[in-house]
CSV table of C-alpha atoms and ligand atoms in Angstrom, one decimal:
chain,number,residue,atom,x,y,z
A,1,UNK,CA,0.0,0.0,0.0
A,2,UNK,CA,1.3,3.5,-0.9
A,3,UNK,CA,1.7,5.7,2.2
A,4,UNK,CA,-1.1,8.3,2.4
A,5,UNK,CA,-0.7,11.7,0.7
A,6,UNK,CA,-1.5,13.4,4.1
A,7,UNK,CA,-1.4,11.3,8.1
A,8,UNK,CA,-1.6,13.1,10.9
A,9,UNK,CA,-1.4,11.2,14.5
A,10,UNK,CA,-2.8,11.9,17.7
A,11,UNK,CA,-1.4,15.8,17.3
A,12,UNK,CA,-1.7,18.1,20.1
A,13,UNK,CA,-0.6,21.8,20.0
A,14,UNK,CA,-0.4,25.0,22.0
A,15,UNK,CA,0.3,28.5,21.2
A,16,UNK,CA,1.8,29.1,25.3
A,17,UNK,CA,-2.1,28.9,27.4
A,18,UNK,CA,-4.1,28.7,24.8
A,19,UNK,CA,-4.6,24.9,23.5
A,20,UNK,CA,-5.2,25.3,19.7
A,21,UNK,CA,-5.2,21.2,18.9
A,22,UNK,CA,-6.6,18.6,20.8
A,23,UNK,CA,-5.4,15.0,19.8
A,24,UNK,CA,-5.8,15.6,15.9
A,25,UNK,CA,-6.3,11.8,13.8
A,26,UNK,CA,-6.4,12.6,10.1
A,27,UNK,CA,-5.3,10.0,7.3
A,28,UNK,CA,-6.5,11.6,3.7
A,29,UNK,CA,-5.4,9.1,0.5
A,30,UNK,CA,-3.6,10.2,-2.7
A,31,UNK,CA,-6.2,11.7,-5.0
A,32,UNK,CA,-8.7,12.2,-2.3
A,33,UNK,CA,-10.6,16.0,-2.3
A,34,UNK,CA,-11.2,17.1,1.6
A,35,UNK,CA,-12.4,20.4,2.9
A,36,UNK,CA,-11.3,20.8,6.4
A,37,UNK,CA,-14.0,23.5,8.0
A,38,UNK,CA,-14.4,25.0,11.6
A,39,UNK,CA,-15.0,28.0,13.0
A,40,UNK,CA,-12.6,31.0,13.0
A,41,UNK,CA,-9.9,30.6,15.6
A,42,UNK,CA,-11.1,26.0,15.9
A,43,UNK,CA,-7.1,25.4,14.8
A,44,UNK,CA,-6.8,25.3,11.2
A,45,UNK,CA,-4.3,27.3,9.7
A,46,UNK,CA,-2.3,25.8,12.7
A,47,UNK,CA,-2.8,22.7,11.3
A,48,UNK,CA,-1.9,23.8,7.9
A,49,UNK,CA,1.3,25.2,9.8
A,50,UNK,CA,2.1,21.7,11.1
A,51,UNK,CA,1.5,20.0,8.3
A,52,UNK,CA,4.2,22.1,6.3
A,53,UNK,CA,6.5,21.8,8.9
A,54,UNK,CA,6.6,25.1,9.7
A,55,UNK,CA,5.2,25.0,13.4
A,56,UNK,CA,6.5,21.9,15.5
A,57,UNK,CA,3.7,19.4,17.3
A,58,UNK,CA,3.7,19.4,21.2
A,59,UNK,CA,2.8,15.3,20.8
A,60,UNK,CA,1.9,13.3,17.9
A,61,UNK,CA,3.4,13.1,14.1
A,62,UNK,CA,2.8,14.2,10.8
A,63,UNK,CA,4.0,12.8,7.2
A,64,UNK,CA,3.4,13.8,3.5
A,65,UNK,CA,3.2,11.2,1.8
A,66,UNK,CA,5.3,8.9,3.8
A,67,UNK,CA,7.9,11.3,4.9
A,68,UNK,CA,8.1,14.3,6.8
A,69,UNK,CA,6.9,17.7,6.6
A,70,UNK,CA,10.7,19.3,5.8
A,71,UNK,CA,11.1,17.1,3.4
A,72,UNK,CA,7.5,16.0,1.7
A,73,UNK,CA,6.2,19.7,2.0
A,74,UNK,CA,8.6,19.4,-1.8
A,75,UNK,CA,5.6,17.8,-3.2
A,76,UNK,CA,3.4,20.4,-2.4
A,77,UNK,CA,1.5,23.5,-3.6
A,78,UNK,CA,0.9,25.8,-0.5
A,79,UNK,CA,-1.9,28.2,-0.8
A,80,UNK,CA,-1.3,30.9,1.8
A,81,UNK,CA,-5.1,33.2,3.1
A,82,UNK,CA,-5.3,36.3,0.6
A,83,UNK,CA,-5.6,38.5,3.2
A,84,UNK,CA,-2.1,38.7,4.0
A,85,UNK,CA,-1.2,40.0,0.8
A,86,UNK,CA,-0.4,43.9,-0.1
A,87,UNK,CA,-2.0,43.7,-3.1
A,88,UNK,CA,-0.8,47.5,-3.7
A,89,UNK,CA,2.3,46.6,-3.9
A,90,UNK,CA,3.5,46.8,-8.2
A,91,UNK,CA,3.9,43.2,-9.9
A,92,UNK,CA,2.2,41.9,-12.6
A,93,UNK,CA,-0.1,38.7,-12.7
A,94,UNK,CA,3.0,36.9,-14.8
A,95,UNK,CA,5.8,38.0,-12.3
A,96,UNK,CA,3.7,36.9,-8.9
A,97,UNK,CA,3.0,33.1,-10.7
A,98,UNK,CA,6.6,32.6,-12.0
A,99,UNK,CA,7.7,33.2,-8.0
A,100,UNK,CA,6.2,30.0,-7.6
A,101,UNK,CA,9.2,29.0,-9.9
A,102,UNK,CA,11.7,30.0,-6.7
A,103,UNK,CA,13.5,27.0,-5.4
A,104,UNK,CA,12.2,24.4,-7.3
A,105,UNK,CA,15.9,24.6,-9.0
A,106,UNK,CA,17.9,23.1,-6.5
A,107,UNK,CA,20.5,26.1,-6.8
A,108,UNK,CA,20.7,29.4,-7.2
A,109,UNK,CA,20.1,31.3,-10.2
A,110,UNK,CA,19.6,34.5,-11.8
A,111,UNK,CA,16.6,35.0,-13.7
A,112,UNK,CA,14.1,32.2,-14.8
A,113,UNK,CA,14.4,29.5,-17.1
A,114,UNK,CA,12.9,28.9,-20.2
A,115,UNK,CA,10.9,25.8,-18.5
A,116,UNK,CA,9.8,28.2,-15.6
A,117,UNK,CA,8.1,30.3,-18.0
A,118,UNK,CA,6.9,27.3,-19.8
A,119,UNK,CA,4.9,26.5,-16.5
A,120,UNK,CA,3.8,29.9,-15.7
A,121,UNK,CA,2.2,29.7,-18.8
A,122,UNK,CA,0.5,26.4,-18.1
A,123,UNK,CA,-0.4,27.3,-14.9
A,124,UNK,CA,-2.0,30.6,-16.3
A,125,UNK,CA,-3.9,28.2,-18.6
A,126,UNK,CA,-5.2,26.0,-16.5
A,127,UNK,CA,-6.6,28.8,-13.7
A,128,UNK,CA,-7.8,30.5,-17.0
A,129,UNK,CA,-6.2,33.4,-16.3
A,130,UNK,CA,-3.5,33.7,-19.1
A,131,UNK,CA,-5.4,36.7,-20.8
A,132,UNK,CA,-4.3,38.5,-17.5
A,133,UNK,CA,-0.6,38.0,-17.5
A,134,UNK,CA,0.0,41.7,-18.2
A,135,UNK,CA,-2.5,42.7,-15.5
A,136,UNK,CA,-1.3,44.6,-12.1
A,137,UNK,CA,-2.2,42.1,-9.2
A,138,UNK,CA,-3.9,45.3,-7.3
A,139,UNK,CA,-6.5,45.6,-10.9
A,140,UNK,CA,-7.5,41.8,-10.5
A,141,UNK,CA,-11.2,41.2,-8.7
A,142,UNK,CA,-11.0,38.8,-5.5
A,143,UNK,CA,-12.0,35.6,-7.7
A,144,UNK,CA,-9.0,36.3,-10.2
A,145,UNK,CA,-7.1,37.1,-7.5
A,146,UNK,CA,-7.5,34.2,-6.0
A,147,UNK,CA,-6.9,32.2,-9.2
A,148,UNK,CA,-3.2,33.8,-9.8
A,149,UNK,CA,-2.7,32.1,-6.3
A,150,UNK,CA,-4.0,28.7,-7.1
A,151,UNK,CA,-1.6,28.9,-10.4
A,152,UNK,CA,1.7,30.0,-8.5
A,153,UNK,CA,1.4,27.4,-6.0
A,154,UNK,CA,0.4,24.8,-9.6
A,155,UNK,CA,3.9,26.1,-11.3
A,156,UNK,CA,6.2,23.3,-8.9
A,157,UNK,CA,3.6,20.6,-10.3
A,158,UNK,CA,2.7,19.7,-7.0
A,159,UNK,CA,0.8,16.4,-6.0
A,160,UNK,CA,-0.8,17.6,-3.1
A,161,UNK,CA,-2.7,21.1,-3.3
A,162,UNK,CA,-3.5,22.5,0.2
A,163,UNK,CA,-5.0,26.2,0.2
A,164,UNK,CA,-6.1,27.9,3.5
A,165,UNK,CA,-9.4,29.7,2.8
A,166,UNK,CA,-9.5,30.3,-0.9
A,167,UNK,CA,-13.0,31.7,-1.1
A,168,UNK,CA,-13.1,34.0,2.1
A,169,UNK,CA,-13.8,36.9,0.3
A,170,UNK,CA,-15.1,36.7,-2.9
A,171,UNK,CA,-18.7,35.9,-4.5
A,172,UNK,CA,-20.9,32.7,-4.5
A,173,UNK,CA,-20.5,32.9,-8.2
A,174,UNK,CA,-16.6,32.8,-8.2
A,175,UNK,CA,-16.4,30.3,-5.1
A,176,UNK,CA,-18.6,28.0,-7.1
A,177,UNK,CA,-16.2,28.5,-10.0
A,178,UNK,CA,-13.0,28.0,-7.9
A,179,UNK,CA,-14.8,25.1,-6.6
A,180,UNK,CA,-15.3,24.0,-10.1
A,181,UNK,CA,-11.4,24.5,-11.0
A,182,UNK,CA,-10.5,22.6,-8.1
A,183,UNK,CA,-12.6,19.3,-8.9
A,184,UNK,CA,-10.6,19.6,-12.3
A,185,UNK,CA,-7.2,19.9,-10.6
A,186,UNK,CA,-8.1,16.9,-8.2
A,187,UNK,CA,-7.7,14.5,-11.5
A,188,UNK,CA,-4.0,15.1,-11.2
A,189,UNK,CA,-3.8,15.8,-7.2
A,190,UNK,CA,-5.0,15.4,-3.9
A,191,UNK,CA,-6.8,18.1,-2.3
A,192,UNK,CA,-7.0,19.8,1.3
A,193,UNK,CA,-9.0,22.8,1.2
A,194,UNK,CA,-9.8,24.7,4.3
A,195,UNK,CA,-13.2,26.7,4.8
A,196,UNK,CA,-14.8,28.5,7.9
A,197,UNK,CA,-17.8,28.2,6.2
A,198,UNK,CA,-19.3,25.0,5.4
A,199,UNK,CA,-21.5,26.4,2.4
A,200,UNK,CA,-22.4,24.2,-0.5
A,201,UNK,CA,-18.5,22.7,-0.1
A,202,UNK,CA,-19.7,19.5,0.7
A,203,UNK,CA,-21.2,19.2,-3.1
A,204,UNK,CA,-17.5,19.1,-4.2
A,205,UNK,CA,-15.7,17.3,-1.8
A,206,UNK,CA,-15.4,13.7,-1.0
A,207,UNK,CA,-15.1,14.1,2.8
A,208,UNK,CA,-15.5,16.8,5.5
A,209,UNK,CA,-13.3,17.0,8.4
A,210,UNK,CA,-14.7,19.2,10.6
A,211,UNK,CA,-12.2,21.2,13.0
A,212,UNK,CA,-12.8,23.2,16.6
A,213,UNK,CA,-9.6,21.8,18.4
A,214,UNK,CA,-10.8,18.6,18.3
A,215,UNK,CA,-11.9,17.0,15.2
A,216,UNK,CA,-15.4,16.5,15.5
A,217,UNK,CA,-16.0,14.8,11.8
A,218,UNK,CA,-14.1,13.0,9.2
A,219,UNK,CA,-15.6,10.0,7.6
A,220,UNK,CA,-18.0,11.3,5.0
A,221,UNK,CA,-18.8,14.3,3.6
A,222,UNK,CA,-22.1,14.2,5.7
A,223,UNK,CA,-22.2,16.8,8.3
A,224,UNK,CA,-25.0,16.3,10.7
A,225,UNK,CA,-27.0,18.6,12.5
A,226,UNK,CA,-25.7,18.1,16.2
A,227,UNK,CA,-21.8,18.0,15.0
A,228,UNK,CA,-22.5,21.5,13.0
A,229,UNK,CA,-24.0,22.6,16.7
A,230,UNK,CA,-20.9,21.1,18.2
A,231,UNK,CA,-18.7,22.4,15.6
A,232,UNK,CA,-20.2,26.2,15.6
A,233,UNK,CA,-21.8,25.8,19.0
A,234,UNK,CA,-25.0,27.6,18.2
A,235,UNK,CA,-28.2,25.9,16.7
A,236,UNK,CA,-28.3,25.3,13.2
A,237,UNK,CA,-30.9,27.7,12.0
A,238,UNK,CA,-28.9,30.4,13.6
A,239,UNK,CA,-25.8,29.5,11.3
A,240,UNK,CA,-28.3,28.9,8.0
A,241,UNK,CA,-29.2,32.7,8.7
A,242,UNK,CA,-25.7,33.8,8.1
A,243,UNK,CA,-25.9,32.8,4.8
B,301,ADP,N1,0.7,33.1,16.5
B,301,ADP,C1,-0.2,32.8,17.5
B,301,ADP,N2,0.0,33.1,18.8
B,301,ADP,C2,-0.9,32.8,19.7
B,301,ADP,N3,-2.1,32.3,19.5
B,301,ADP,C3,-2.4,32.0,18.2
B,301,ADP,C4,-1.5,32.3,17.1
B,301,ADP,N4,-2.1,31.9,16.0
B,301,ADP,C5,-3.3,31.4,16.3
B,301,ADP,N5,-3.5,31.5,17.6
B,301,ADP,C6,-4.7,31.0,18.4
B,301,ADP,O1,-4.8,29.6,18.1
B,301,ADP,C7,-6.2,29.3,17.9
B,301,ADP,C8,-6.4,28.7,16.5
B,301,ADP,O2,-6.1,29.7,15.5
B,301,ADP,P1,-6.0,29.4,14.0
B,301,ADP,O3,-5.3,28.1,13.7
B,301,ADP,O4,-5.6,30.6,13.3
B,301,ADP,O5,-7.6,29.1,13.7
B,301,ADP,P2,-8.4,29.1,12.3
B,301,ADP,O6,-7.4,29.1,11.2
B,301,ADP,O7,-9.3,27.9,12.3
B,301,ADP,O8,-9.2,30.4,12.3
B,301,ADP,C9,-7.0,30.6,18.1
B,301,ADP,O9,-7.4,30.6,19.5
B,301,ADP,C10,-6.0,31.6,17.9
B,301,ADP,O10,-6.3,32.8,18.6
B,302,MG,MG1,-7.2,30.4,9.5
């Protein structure tokens, strides 16, 4: 059997007092399309952070795809919340995707390659955004935004895809259409997408995992009512009115 894409075992973390993750079990399969969803502050950009080696576990492990994080984070396409972008800042759509492009060489380089622009291009292509290229990344609407994200993290041709919040701020329209783009992507790679909102996700997906320190949900992508009260902690109808 081929080790999972993503395990995570029995993972506890704190940030000093406060707990953030409570004895986390999480095995998601190569190929496999998961939304990991919780209320804001439930743990799971800390997760993300674990996973990608980039925060340490108090207890409990972590491998991508067999190995760990330092070394099978290699094999994936990280993509980070929009919100901590200063999209004033002058690039163009071209520049930001080819920075996905930095250290995939192995050493170190001035200017890109031919192949690097090769897969900018690609990438452009498949996020249907290659009609932007020229664009300013501060002219671009939240949903294309969001899309020039999706193809820098797809320039390292990764084979697991993990994005933290993709449709926080942008329209039902466009989330349906990133949603859309990302059931095409999953024919190529595995999947972890991370929500605070649990939407119409679960129409995409093939599983939920539903996060508030503790993960309350995993096997299915059905969600019922009294984990979404456990998960949110407020009655459902309440949560259906924030919609
Ligand atoms: N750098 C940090 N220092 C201290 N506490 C943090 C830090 N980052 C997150 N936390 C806390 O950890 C908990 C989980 O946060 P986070 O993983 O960001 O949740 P989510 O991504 O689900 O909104 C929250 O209580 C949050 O306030
Ligand atoms: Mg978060």
């Amino acid at each position: 059997m081929p080790p999972p894409a993503i395990r995570i075992e029995d993972v506890s973390f704190s940030y000093g007092e406060v707990r953030a993750l409570e004895h986390i079990d999480l095995e998601i399969r190569e190929g496999e399309f998961v939304a990991l969803v919780g209320p804001n502050g439930g743990g799971k950009s800390t997760l993300l952070r674990i996973l990608l080696g980039l925060l340490e576990p108090d207890s409990g492990r972590v491998e991508l795809l067999g190995r760990p994080p330092e070394i099978g984070r290699r094999a994936v396409g990280y993509v980070p919340q929009a919100v901590h972008f200063d999209r004033d800042f002058p690039l163009r759509v071209r520049d930001m995707v080819l920075m996905g492009r930095l250290g995939t060489g192995g050493t170190r380089r001035i200017g890109y390659t031919r192949e690097d622009h090769a897969r900018a291009e690609d990438a452009m292509r498949r996020t249907e955004i290659l009609h932007l290229a020229e664009r300013q990344i501060g002219t671009l609407s939240g949903g294309q935004f969001q899309r020039a994200l999706i193809a820098r993290a797809l320039t390292s041709d990764p084979r697991i895809l993990i994005l933290d919040e993709p449709t926080a701020n942008i329209d039902q329209r466009s989330e349906s259409d990133i949603f859309e783009l990302f059931r095409a992507l999953n024919a190529r790679m595995t999947i972890l997408v991370v929500s605070h909102d649990i939407g119409f996700i679960s129409r995409y997906v093939d599983r939920v995992a539903c996060l508030n320190r503790t993960l309350l949900c995993h096997e299915t992508r059905e969600v019922d009512q009294k984990v979404l009260e456990r998960l949110y902690g407020m009655p459902v109808r309440e949560i259906a009115h924030r919609h």
